[in-house]
Tab-separated table of C-alpha atoms in Angstrom:
chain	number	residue	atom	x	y	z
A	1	UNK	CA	0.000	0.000	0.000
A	2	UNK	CA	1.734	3.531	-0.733
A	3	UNK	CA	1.064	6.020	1.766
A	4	UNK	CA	-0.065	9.409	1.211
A	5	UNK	CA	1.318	12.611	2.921
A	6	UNK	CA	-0.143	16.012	2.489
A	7	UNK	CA	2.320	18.899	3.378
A	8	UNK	CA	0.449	22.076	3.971
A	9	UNK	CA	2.091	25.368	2.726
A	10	UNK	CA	0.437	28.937	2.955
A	11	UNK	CA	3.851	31.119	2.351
A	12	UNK	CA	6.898	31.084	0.225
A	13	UNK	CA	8.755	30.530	3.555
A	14	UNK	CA	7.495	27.671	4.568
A	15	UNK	CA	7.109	25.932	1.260
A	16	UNK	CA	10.857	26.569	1.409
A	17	UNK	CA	11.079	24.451	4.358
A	18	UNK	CA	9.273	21.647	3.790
A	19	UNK	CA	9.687	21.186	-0.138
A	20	UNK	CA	12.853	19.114	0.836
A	21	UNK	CA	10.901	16.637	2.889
A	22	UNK	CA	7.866	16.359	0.369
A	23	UNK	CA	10.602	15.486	-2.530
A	24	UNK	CA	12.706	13.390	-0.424
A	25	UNK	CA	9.501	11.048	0.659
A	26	UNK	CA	7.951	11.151	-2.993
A	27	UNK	CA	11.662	9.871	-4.348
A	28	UNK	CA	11.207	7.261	-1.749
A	29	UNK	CA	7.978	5.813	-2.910
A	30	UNK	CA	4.762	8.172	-0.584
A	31	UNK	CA	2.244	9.547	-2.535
A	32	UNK	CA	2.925	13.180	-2.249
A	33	UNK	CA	0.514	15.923	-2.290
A	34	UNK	CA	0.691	19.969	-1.146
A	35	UNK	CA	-2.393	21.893	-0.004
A	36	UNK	CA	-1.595	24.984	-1.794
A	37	UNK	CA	-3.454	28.093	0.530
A	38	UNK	CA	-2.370	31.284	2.057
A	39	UNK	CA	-0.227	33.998	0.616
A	40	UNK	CA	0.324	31.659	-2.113
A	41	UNK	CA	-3.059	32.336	-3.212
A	42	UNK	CA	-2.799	36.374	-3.159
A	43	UNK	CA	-1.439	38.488	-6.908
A	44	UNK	CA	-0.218	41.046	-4.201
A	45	UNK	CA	2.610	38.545	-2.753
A	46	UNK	CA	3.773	37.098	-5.738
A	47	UNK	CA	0.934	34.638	-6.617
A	48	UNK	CA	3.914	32.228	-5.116
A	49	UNK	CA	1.352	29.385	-6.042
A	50	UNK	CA	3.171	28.932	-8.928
A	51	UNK	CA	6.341	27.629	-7.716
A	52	UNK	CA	4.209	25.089	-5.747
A	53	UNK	CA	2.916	23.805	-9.294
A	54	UNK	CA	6.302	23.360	-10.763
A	55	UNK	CA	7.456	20.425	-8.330
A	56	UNK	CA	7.406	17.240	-10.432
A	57	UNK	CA	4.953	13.978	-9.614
A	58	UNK	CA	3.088	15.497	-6.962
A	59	UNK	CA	-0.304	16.177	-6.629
A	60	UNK	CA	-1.265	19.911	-6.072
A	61	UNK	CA	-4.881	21.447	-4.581
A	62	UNK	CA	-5.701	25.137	-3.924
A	63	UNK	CA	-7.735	26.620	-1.738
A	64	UNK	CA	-8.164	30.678	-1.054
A	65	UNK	CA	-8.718	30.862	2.385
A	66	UNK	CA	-9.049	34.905	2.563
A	67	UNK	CA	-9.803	38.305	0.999
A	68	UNK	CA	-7.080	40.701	1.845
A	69	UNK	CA	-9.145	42.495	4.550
A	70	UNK	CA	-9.420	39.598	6.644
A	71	UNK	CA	-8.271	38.962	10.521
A	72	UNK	CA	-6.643	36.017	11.314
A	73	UNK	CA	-9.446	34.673	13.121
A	74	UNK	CA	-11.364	34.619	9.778
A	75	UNK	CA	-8.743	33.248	7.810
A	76	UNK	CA	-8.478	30.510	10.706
A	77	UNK	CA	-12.239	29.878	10.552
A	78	UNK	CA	-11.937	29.675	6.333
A	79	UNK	CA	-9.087	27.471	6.362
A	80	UNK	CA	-10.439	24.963	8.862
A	81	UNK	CA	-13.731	25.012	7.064
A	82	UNK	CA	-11.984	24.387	3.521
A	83	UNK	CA	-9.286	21.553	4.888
A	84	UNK	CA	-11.941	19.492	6.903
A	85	UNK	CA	-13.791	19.298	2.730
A	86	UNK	CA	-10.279	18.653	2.005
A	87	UNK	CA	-9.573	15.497	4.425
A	88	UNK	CA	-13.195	14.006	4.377
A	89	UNK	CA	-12.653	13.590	0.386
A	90	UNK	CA	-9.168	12.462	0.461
A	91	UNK	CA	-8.012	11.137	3.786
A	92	UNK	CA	-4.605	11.087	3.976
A	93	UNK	CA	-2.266	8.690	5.629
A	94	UNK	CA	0.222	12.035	6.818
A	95	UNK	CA	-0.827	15.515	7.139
A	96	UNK	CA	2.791	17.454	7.491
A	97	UNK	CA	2.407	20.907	9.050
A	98	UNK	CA	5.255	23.344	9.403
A	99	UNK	CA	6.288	26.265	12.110
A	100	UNK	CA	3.307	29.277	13.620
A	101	UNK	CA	1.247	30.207	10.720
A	102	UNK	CA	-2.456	30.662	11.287
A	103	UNK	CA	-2.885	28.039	8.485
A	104	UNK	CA	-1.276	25.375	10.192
A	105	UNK	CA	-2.813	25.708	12.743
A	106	UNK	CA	-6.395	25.133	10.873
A	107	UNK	CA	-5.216	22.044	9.320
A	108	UNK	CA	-3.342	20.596	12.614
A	109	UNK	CA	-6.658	21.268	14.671
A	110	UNK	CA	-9.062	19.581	11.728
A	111	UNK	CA	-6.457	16.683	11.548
A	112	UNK	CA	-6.928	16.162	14.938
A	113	UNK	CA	-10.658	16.659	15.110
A	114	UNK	CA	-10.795	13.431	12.476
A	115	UNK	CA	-7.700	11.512	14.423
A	116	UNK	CA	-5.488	11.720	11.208
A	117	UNK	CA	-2.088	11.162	11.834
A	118	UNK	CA	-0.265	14.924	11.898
A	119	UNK	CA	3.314	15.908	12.140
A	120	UNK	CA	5.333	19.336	13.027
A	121	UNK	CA	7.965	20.409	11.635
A	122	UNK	CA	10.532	22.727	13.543
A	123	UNK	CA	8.045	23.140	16.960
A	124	UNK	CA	9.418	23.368	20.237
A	125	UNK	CA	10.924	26.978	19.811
A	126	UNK	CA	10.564	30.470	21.054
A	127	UNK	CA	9.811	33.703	19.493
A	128	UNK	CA	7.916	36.528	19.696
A	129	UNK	CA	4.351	37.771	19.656
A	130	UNK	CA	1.594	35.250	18.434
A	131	UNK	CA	3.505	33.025	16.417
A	132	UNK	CA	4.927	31.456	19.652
A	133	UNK	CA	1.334	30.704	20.781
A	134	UNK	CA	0.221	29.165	17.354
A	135	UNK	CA	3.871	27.162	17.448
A	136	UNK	CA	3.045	25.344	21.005
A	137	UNK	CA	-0.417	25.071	20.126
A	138	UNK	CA	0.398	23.021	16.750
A	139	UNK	CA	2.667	20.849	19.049
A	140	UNK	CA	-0.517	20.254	21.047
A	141	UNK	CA	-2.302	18.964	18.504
A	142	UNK	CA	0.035	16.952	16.307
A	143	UNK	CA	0.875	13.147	17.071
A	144	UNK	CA	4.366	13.495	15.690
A	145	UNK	CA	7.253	16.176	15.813
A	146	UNK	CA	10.555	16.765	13.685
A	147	UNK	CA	12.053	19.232	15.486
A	148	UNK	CA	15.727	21.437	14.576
A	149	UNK	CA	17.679	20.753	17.652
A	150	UNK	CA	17.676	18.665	20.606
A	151	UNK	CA	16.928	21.812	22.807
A	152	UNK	CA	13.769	22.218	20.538
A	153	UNK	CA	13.273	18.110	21.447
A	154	UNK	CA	13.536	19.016	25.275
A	155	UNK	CA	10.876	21.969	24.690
A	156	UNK	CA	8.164	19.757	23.347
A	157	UNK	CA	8.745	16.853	25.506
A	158	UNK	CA	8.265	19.232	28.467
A	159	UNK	CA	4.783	20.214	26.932
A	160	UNK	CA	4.139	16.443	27.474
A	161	UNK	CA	4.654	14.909	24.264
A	162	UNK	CA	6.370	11.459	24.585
A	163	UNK	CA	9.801	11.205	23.715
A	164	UNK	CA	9.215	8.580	20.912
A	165	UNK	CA	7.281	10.837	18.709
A	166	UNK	CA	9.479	13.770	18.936
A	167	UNK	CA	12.594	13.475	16.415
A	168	UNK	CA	15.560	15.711	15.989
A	169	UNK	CA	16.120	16.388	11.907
A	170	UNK	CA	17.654	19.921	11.659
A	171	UNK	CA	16.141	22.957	10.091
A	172	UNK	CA	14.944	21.239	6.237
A	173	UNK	CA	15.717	24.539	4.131
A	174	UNK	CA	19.553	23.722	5.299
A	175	UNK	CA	19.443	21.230	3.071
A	176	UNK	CA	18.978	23.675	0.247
A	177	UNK	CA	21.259	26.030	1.807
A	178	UNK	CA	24.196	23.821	2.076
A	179	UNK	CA	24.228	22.847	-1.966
A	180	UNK	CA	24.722	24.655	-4.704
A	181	UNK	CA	21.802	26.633	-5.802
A	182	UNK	CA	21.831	25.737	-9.165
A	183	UNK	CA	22.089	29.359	-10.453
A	184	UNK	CA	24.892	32.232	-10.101
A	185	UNK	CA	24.069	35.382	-8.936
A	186	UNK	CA	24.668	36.707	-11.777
A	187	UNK	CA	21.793	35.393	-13.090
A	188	UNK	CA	19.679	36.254	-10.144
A	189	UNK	CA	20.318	39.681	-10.482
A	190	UNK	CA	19.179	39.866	-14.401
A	191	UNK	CA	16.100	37.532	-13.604
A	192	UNK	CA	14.850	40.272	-10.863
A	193	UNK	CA	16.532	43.498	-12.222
A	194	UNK	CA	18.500	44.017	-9.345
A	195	UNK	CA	21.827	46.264	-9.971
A	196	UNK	CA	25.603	45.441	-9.658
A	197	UNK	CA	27.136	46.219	-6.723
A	198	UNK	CA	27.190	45.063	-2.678
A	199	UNK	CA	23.777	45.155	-1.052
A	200	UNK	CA	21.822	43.754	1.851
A	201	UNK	CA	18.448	42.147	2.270
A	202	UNK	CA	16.050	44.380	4.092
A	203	UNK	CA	13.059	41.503	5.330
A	204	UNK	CA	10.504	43.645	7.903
A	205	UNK	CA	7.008	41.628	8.600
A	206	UNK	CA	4.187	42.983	10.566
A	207	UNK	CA	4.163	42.094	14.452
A	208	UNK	CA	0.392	41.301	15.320
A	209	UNK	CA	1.059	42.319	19.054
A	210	UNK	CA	2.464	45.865	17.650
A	211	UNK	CA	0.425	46.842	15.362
A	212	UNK	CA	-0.456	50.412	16.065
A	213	UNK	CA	3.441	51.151	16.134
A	214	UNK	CA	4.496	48.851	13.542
A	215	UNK	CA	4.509	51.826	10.738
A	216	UNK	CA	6.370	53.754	13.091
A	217	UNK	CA	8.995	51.539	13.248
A	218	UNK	CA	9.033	50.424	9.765
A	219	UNK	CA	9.665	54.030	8.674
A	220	UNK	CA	12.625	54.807	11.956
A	221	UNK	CA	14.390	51.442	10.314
A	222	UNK	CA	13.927	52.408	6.919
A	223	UNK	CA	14.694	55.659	7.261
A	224	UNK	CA	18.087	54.401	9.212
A	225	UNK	CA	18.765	52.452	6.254
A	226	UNK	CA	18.438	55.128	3.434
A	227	UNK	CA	20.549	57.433	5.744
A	228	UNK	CA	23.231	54.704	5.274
A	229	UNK	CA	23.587	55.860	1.726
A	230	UNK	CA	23.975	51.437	0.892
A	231	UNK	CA	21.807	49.648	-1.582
A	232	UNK	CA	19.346	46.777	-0.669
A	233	UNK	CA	16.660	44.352	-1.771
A	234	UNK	CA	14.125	44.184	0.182
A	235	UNK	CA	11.491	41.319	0.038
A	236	UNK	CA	7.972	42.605	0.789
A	237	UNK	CA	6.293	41.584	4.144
A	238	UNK	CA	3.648	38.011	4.606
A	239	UNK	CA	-0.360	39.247	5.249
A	240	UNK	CA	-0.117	39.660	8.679
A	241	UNK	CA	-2.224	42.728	10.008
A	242	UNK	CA	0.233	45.795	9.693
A	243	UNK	CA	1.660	44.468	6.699
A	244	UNK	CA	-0.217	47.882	4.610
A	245	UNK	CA	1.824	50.248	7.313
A	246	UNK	CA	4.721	48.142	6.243
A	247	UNK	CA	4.268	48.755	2.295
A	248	UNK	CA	3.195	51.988	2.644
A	249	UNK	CA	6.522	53.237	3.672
A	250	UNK	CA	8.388	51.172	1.372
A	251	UNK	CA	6.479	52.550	-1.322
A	252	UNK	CA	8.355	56.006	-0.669
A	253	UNK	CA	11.818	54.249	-0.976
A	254	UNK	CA	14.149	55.468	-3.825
A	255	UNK	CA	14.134	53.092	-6.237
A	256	UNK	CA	17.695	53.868	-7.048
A	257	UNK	CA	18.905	52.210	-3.499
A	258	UNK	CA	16.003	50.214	-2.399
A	259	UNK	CA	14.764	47.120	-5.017
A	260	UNK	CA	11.376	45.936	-3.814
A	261	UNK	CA	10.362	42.387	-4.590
A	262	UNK	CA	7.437	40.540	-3.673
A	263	UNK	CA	8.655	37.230	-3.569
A	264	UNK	CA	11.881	34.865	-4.817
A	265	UNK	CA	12.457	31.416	-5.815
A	266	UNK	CA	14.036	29.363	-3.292
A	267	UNK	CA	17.028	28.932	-5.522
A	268	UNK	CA	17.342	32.619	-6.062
A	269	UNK	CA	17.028	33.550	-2.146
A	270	UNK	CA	19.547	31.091	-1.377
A	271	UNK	CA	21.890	32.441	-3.978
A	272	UNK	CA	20.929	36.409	-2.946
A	273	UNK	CA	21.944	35.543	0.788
A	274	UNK	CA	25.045	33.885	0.153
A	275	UNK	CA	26.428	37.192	-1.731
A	276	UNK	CA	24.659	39.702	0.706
A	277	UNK	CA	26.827	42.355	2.264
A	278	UNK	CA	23.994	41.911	5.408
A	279	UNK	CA	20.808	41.136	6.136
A	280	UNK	CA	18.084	43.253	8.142
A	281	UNK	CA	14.910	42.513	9.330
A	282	UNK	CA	12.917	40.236	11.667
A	283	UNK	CA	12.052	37.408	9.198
A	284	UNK	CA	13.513	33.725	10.639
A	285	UNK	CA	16.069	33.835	8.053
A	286	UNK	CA	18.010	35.979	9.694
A	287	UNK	CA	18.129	33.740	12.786
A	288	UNK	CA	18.463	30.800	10.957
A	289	UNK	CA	19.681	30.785	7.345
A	290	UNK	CA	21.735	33.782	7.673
A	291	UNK	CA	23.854	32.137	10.546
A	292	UNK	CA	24.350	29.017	8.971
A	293	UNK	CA	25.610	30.651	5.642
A	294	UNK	CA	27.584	32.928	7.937
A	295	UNK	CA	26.091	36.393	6.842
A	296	UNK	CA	25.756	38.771	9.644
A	297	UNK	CA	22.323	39.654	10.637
A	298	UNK	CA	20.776	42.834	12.069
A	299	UNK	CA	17.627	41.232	14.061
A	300	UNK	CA	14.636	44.211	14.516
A	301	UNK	CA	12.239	44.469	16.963
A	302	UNK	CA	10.607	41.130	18.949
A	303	UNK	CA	9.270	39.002	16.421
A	304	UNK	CA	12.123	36.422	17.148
A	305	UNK	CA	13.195	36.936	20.695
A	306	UNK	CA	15.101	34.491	22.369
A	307	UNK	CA	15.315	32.572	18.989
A	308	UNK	CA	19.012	32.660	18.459
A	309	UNK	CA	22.523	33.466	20.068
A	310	UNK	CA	24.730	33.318	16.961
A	311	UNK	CA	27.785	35.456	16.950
A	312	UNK	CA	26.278	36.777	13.694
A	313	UNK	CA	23.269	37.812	15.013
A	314	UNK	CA	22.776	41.459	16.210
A	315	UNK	CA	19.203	42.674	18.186
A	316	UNK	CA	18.179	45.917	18.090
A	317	UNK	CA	15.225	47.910	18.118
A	318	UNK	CA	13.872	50.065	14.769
A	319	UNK	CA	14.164	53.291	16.106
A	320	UNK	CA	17.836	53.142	17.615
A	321	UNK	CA	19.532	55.067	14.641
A	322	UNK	CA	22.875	54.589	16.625
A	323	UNK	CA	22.629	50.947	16.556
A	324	UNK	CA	21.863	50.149	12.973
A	325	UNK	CA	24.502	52.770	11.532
A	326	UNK	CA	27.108	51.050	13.646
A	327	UNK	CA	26.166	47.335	12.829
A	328	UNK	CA	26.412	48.358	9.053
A	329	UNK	CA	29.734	49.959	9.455
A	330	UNK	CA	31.288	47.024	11.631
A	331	UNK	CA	29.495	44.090	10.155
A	332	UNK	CA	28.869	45.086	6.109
A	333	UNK	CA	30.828	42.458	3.858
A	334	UNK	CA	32.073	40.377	7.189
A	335	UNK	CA	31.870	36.658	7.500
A	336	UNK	CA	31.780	34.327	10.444
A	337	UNK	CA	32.308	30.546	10.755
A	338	UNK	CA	28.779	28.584	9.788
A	339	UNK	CA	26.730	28.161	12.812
A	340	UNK	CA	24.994	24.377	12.987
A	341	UNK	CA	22.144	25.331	15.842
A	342	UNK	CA	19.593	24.488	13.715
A	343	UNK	CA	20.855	21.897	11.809
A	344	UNK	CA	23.821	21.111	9.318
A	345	UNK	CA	21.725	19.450	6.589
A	346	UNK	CA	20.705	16.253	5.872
A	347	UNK	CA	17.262	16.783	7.434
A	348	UNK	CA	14.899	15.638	4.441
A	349	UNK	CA	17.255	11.961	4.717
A	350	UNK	CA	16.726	11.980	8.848
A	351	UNK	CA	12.701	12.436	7.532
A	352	UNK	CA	12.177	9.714	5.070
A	353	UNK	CA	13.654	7.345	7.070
A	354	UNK	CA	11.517	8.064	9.854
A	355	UNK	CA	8.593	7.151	7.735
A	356	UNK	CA	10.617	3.941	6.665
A	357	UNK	CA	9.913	2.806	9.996
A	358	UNK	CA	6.600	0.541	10.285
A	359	UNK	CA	6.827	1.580	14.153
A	360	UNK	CA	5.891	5.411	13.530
A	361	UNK	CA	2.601	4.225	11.753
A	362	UNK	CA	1.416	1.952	14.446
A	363	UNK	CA	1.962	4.325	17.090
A	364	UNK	CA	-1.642	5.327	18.352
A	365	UNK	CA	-3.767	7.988	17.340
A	366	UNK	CA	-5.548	8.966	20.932
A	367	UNK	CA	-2.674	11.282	22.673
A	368	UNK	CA	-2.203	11.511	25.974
A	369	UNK	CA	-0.069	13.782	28.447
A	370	UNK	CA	3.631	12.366	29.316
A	371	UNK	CA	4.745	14.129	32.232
A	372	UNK	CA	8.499	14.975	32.124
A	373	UNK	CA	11.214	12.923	34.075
């Protein structure tokens, strides 16, 4: 019989995650299938869909779970409503969830509801704001875990999850990180029009806990950054409520300095990061990839408290001017030793054997609490 997974992606960054374990467990014989939802859905962040549709011998189904004026608790309600159609029609033997997104939480809570199996990928760590809370809650609710690092392991097994369901695999988009991208940057700049030169990434999301200030410290960090008189790309923010405050200021960015894009291939990222002079921002990368490729990181605001203690990794706030003008002088161009906290690839290999085990599938459904020892 050939088992079916479903790996749920709603964003370009998590699609980048678990793409390696989807591909890994189709080459080794699963029936593979994405359910395509989110930002992925949305013309005004890159229609990102797409690059969902262009992984070979997989099946692919799409659901648009929100308008653009929608709260998260709507988009929750929508997605749970749409993947619960989803599972009653096909009825998977894996749904595969990934990280703190309001859509993985839908589908871990329906899987659960309907006692299909459910795992989590890269749960048992701490962050900022709400996506900490949707994180632990998605732990809660899945039956299996594939976690970064054995600290994340201890983290989940102190929530009460048994220690035979929690595995450590390392971060999955190290695996893409760690090979050659298959394209030069060269050819990343002509495919996105972005200009010779050094530059940084500039990645700012929305905080949902801030979101009366976050436009107030989008422009303060912006502003710090034109004031720098360096070039950057900078990737537009995910839907989270105060991502308009967010575009609005990027909007009134010189072009000459500043190239906006929406979205990237996988590829492309990886091959943009590995030449960036810096990067900026409060997206995971710069906790995560950025370490491991050894590309200092300016870390804004709270969104990822507590998340990292690289050497590479700087925290600040947006509006401390002082702060960001000196990290750009000390750390532009500089490069430190690869950091393996989250992983050192191999991750999507660590996955599919997993699922080579017959144990994992006969482990029951009906969870119960595992107090610590």
């Amino acid at each position: 019989m050939t088992r079916r997974l479903v790996f749920v992606t709603g964003t370009r960054a998590d699609f980048g995650k678990i793409r390696p374990l989807a591909e890994a467990a189709r080459d080794r014989g699963f029936r593979i299938g994405f359910f395509v939802t989110g930002m992925h859905m949305l013309e005004r962040y890159g229609l990102t869909k797409i690059e969902v549709n262009r992984v070979d011998n997989v099946d692919v189904f799409e659901f648009l779970n929100q308008q653009l004026t929608d709260g998260q608790e709507m988009i929750l309600a929508k997605t749970i409503m749409g993947f619960s159609d989803f599972l009653a029609e096909h009825n998977p033997d894996l749904v595969v969830v990934h990280g703190d997104r309001v859509e993985a939480l839908a589908c871990a809570l329906t899987a659960a509801t309907r006692y299909i199996r459910c795992a989590h990928v890269e749960g048992g760590e701490v962050s900022g704001t709400i996506d900490e809370l949707f994180r632990h809650c998605n732990s809660k609710l899945a039956t299996c875990h594939f976690v970064s690092s054995e600290t994340a392991r201890d983290r989940v097994m102190r929530m009460g999850e048994p220690a035979d369901s929690v595995f450590v695999i390392g971060s999955p988009e190290l695996d893409i990180h760690g090979k050659p991208s298959g394209v030069t940057i060269d050819q990343v700049r002509r495919h996105y029009d972005i200009s010779p030169g050094e530059y940084g990434i500039v990645i700012f999301h929305p905080v949902t806990s801030e979101t009366d200030t976050i436009g107030a410290q989008a422009t303060a960090l912006f502003g710090s950054l034109q004031a720098s008189e360096r070039s950057f790309v900078t990737i537009l923010p995910n839907n989270d409520p105060g991502s308009d405050a967010i575009m609005a200021v990027i909007r009134t960015l010189p072009a000459s300095t500043f190239r906006a894009i929406p979205s990237m291939r996988f590829p492309y990222f990886s091959e943009l990061l590995k030449h960036a002079a810096v990067l900026v921002g409060n997206s995971s990368a710069g906790v995560r990839e950025a370490p491991f490729l050894g590309v200092p990181s300016l870390d804004i605001g709270t969104r990822q408290t507590n998340r990292s203690e690289a050497v590479s990794v700087t925290a600040t706030a947006a509006a401390d001017d002082l702060a960001i003008q000196a990290f750009l002088d000390r750390e532009w161009g500089r490069r430190y030793p690869s950091c393996g906290a989250f992983g050192t690839g191999g991750a999507a290999e660590r996955f599919v054997s997993i699922l080579d085990d017959p144990g994992f599938w006969s482990k029951p459904l009906q969870k119960v609490f595992t107090d610590p020892r």
